XYZ file of C-alpha atoms in Angstrom:
306
model
C -1.012 -73.799 -79.114
C -4.161 -74.744 -81.010
C -2.938 -76.196 -84.346
C -5.932 -74.594 -86.107
C -4.733 -71.095 -85.163
C -1.905 -69.945 -87.383
C 0.710 -67.568 -86.054
C 1.210 -64.125 -87.550
C 4.435 -65.431 -89.080
C 2.437 -68.097 -90.920
C 0.088 -65.418 -92.246
C 2.838 -63.110 -93.515
C 5.795 -65.250 -94.589
C 4.054 -67.292 -97.356
C 2.717 -64.089 -98.955
C 6.162 -62.519 -98.872
C 7.789 -65.615 -100.371
C 5.095 -65.890 -103.058
C 5.524 -62.274 -104.188
C 9.322 -62.533 -104.101
C 9.109 -65.759 -106.133
C 6.926 -64.098 -108.779
C 9.310 -61.133 -108.961
C 12.334 -63.412 -109.382
C 10.555 -65.422 -112.086
C 9.579 -62.274 -114.000
C 13.111 -60.924 -113.670
C 14.564 -64.121 -115.134
C 12.046 -64.286 -118.000
C 12.319 -60.598 -118.937
C 16.120 -60.563 -118.659
C 16.409 -63.724 -120.772
C 14.138 -62.356 -123.507
C 16.016 -59.055 -123.472
C 19.394 -60.768 -123.846
C 18.119 -63.058 -126.621
C 16.682 -60.139 -128.581
C 19.827 -58.075 -128.024
C 21.987 -60.887 -129.394
C 19.625 -62.049 -132.138
C 18.876 -58.615 -133.562
C 22.237 -56.973 -133.054
C 23.181 -54.634 -135.887
C 26.076 -56.861 -136.932
C 23.628 -59.728 -137.497
C 20.788 -57.695 -138.968
C 22.317 -54.744 -140.843
C 19.067 -54.099 -142.684
C 15.819 -53.234 -140.916
C 13.379 -56.103 -140.754
C 9.960 -55.808 -142.297
C 7.214 -54.297 -140.185
C 5.177 -57.122 -138.642
C 1.443 -56.918 -138.146
C 0.066 -57.055 -134.597
C -0.843 -60.379 -133.010
C -4.108 -60.160 -131.099
C -3.576 -63.467 -129.263
C -0.106 -62.444 -128.121
C -1.473 -59.156 -126.805
C -4.262 -60.978 -124.959
C -1.719 -63.375 -123.477
C 0.643 -60.745 -122.104
C -2.308 -58.821 -120.688
C -4.019 -61.852 -119.148
C -0.962 -63.390 -117.452
C 0.150 -60.221 -115.557
C -3.473 -59.565 -114.542
C -3.759 -63.109 -113.230
C -0.517 -62.740 -111.267
C -1.590 -59.408 -109.755
C -4.979 -60.828 -108.741
C -3.289 -63.867 -107.184
C -0.954 -61.628 -105.165
C -3.885 -59.461 -104.089
C -5.934 -62.443 -102.940
C -3.004 -63.997 -101.108
C -2.206 -60.683 -99.410
C -5.846 -60.015 -98.506
C -6.180 -63.450 -96.909
C -3.052 -62.761 -94.858
C -4.363 -59.335 -93.837
C -7.649 -60.814 -92.609
C -5.710 -63.336 -90.544
C -3.794 -60.482 -88.918
C -6.970 -58.533 -88.072
C -9.160 -61.400 -86.844
C -8.120 -61.958 -83.243
C -8.495 -65.500 -81.821
C -11.139 -65.768 -79.112
C -8.829 -66.995 -76.341
C -6.312 -64.157 -76.679
C -4.757 -62.598 -73.583
C -5.274 -58.817 -73.557
C -2.326 -56.533 -72.877
C -2.336 -52.747 -73.188
C 0.837 -51.237 -74.628
C 1.237 -47.555 -73.792
C 3.690 -45.529 -75.863
C 5.204 -42.216 -74.882
C 8.311 -40.319 -75.896
C 10.446 -42.439 -75.632
C 9.425 -45.570 -73.770
C 6.892 -48.381 -73.578
C 4.864 -49.682 -70.653
C 2.539 -52.674 -70.532
C -0.508 -53.283 -68.353
C -2.416 -56.508 -67.759
C -6.025 -57.394 -66.836
C -5.172 -57.534 -63.112
C -3.772 -53.948 -63.315
C -0.164 -55.114 -63.113
C 2.261 -52.985 -65.133
C 5.730 -53.658 -66.465
C 8.455 -52.055 -68.573
C 8.999 -55.446 -70.200
C 6.227 -57.289 -72.019
C 5.759 -60.763 -70.549
C 3.635 -63.203 -72.570
C 2.931 -66.945 -72.422
C 4.498 -68.762 -75.370
C 2.039 -70.444 -77.715
C -0.963 -68.350 -76.681
C -2.546 -65.559 -78.776
C -1.814 -62.095 -77.383
C -4.102 -59.149 -78.164
C -2.261 -55.856 -77.721
C -4.378 -52.717 -77.359
C -2.301 -49.747 -78.484
C -2.356 -46.387 -76.699
C -0.234 -43.277 -77.248
C 0.083 -40.513 -74.671
C 1.664 -37.946 -76.974
C 2.574 -38.389 -80.647
C 2.306 -41.116 -83.283
C 4.434 -44.168 -82.552
C 4.760 -47.570 -84.204
C 4.459 -50.953 -82.468
C 6.857 -53.246 -84.324
C 8.036 -56.759 -83.437
C 10.016 -58.092 -86.435
C 10.158 -61.663 -85.106
C 6.353 -61.910 -85.200
C 5.881 -59.882 -88.414
C 3.576 -57.372 -86.716
C 3.681 -53.590 -87.106
C 0.898 -51.147 -86.316
C 0.681 -47.382 -85.838
C -0.049 -46.123 -82.328
C -2.039 -42.918 -82.812
C -3.151 -40.580 -79.990
C -6.908 -40.732 -79.464
C -7.430 -43.625 -81.895
C -8.236 -47.206 -80.939
C -5.962 -49.735 -82.578
C -4.757 -53.225 -81.849
C -2.491 -55.974 -83.031
C -2.154 -59.615 -82.100
C 0.549 -62.240 -82.284
C 1.654 -65.607 -80.960
C 5.146 -66.175 -79.619
C 5.760 -69.693 -80.967
C 8.436 -70.512 -78.416
C 10.085 -69.215 -75.263
C 12.674 -66.483 -75.669
C 13.369 -62.753 -75.758
C 12.194 -60.694 -78.733
C 12.907 -57.065 -79.624
C 10.147 -54.459 -79.805
C 10.819 -51.216 -81.679
C 9.061 -47.945 -82.395
C 8.726 -47.859 -86.191
C 7.591 -44.218 -86.537
C 9.987 -41.327 -85.995
C 8.829 -39.633 -82.799
C 11.598 -37.238 -81.812
C 15.231 -37.001 -80.836
C 15.390 -40.245 -78.833
C 13.315 -42.317 -81.263
C 16.135 -44.800 -81.832
C 16.254 -45.573 -78.102
C 12.540 -46.373 -77.820
C 13.080 -50.089 -77.362
C 11.481 -52.790 -75.250
C 11.656 -56.551 -74.845
C 8.957 -59.168 -75.283
C 9.719 -62.021 -72.909
C 7.937 -65.243 -73.892
C 7.772 -67.740 -71.033
C 5.808 -70.875 -70.233
C 2.169 -70.576 -69.160
C 3.078 -71.498 -65.581
C 5.951 -69.009 -65.427
C 3.697 -66.301 -66.807
C 0.950 -66.972 -64.257
C 3.502 -66.962 -61.435
C 4.865 -63.615 -62.625
C 1.395 -62.134 -63.170
C 0.247 -63.026 -59.659
C 3.506 -62.141 -57.949
C 3.215 -59.371 -55.384
C 5.860 -56.775 -56.129
C 8.000 -55.320 -53.410
C 7.615 -51.561 -53.181
C 10.924 -51.391 -51.350
C 12.943 -52.678 -54.272
C 15.662 -50.184 -55.133
C 15.673 -49.001 -58.724
C 18.271 -46.630 -60.101
C 16.795 -43.187 -60.679
C 19.099 -42.603 -63.624
C 18.119 -45.954 -65.135
C 14.461 -44.984 -64.830
C 15.128 -41.666 -66.559
C 16.771 -43.545 -69.420
C 14.019 -46.174 -69.615
C 11.238 -43.581 -69.617
C 12.997 -41.465 -72.229
C 13.255 -38.458 -69.896
C 16.852 -37.727 -70.879
C 15.738 -37.000 -74.415
C 14.305 -33.704 -73.134
C 16.100 -33.072 -69.818
C 19.889 -32.985 -69.616
C 22.046 -33.847 -66.599
C 24.905 -31.462 -67.370
C 23.139 -28.125 -67.744
C 22.783 -28.345 -71.520
C 19.645 -26.647 -72.814
C 17.027 -29.021 -74.161
C 13.338 -29.438 -74.832
C 12.774 -29.371 -71.063
C 14.650 -27.821 -68.116
C 17.976 -29.403 -67.199
C 18.074 -31.427 -63.981
C 21.474 -30.024 -63.034
C 21.041 -27.470 -60.271
C 17.259 -27.681 -60.551
C 16.549 -28.818 -56.988
C 16.000 -25.900 -54.627
C 16.027 -23.330 -57.429
C 13.304 -20.782 -58.051
C 11.340 -21.264 -61.261
C 8.707 -19.139 -62.969
C 5.864 -21.411 -64.020
C 2.522 -21.030 -65.745
C -0.359 -22.404 -63.685
C -3.718 -22.198 -65.450
C -2.195 -19.578 -67.723
C -0.954 -17.362 -64.865
C 2.668 -16.834 -63.907
C 3.849 -17.665 -60.419
C 7.114 -18.418 -58.664
C 7.824 -21.849 -57.164
C 10.715 -23.506 -55.352
C 11.698 -26.875 -56.808
C 11.195 -29.314 -53.944
C 9.823 -32.824 -53.524
C 6.207 -31.699 -53.783
C 6.867 -29.802 -57.014
C 8.850 -32.658 -58.599
C 6.163 -35.201 -57.710
C 3.458 -32.986 -59.162
C 5.492 -32.451 -62.322
C 5.900 -36.211 -62.768
C 2.262 -37.131 -62.182
C 0.624 -34.024 -63.666
C 3.232 -32.422 -65.945
C 0.841 -29.841 -67.390
C -0.104 -28.405 -63.979
C 2.931 -26.106 -63.734
C 4.713 -25.370 -67.013
C 8.135 -23.782 -66.617
C 8.110 -20.490 -68.488
C 9.738 -20.750 -71.899
C 8.969 -24.450 -72.407
C 6.181 -26.250 -74.239
C 3.675 -28.519 -72.399
C 4.670 -31.698 -74.228
C 5.663 -33.950 -71.324
C 3.413 -37.051 -71.161
C 1.564 -38.136 -68.030
C 3.347 -40.824 -65.991
C 0.344 -42.223 -64.150
C 1.630 -45.807 -64.335
C 4.704 -45.147 -62.196
C 4.888 -47.034 -58.912
C 5.553 -45.212 -55.652
C 9.066 -46.611 -55.286
C 9.883 -45.469 -58.833
C 8.682 -41.944 -58.074
C 10.802 -41.915 -54.914
C 13.883 -42.967 -56.874
C 13.282 -40.257 -59.473
C 12.821 -37.580 -56.804
C 15.946 -38.730 -54.978
C 18.054 -38.737 -58.138
C 16.844 -35.288 -59.252
C 17.651 -33.985 -55.779
C 21.094 -35.576 -55.934
C 21.939 -34.261 -59.403
C 20.735 -30.842 -58.269
C 23.620 -30.711 -55.830
C 21.562 -30.219 -52.679
C 21.586 -32.546 -49.709
C 18.384 -34.169 -48.544
């Protein structure tokens, strides 16, 4: 890591400590003065009212000037830290983080996508933030970065993982029933390990649990597996059933089969099941083997043989 480039932690932590230090100092001074005055001018010690003192212009200037100076110092310190967080280093690696209810996905310059965010330790990472549905929040406490992810609005954040390790990524804006489960992991590895992973050809025959995918993508926040009514149709008994859907605003009857499920995954607003809202996000970043696992699991939970 270039020693000239400070990490986001180095931009935030000193400001936080400075403001906390000022607050502690003021608390001690004010509390001490309050206790001294309470003891010194207690009624038992001063039974008679003291004479009315004239104002002291220099004292008033002093207690106006000092707080103003402290506030200006905190503002300047905070502003300098803010600029450091918004000015992205020139050699930053670009990653696009896509948020949807209730999952994250990450795409890289070579079009590779992942459910986990892999980054090289010690290198600046520029994260372009995209939301496919509602407002989310990109929050990595370990790196002191938090930014709103707003549909239709360009936004970004950057950070440096100072060392190898796994770091938690949260959604910091309430986005629905499964908000608390909208988690991801930032995996910081060496530059060589990152390049090996980035250029690795993925096997499309790798088996991935359909249920695990539903959990990772946040699908179970809307669709139940036991027949319970939810935001979306339940998966139980869905396969092979007849559904009334709205296609381009017109009602029609469809049989839930592989073609219908695939279309609903890739273009969820094409056929809206009657009685439900068109709020399902597009899943265009799913790989073919992931779609196959989802279709197979939905068919299995539907109770029909393939």
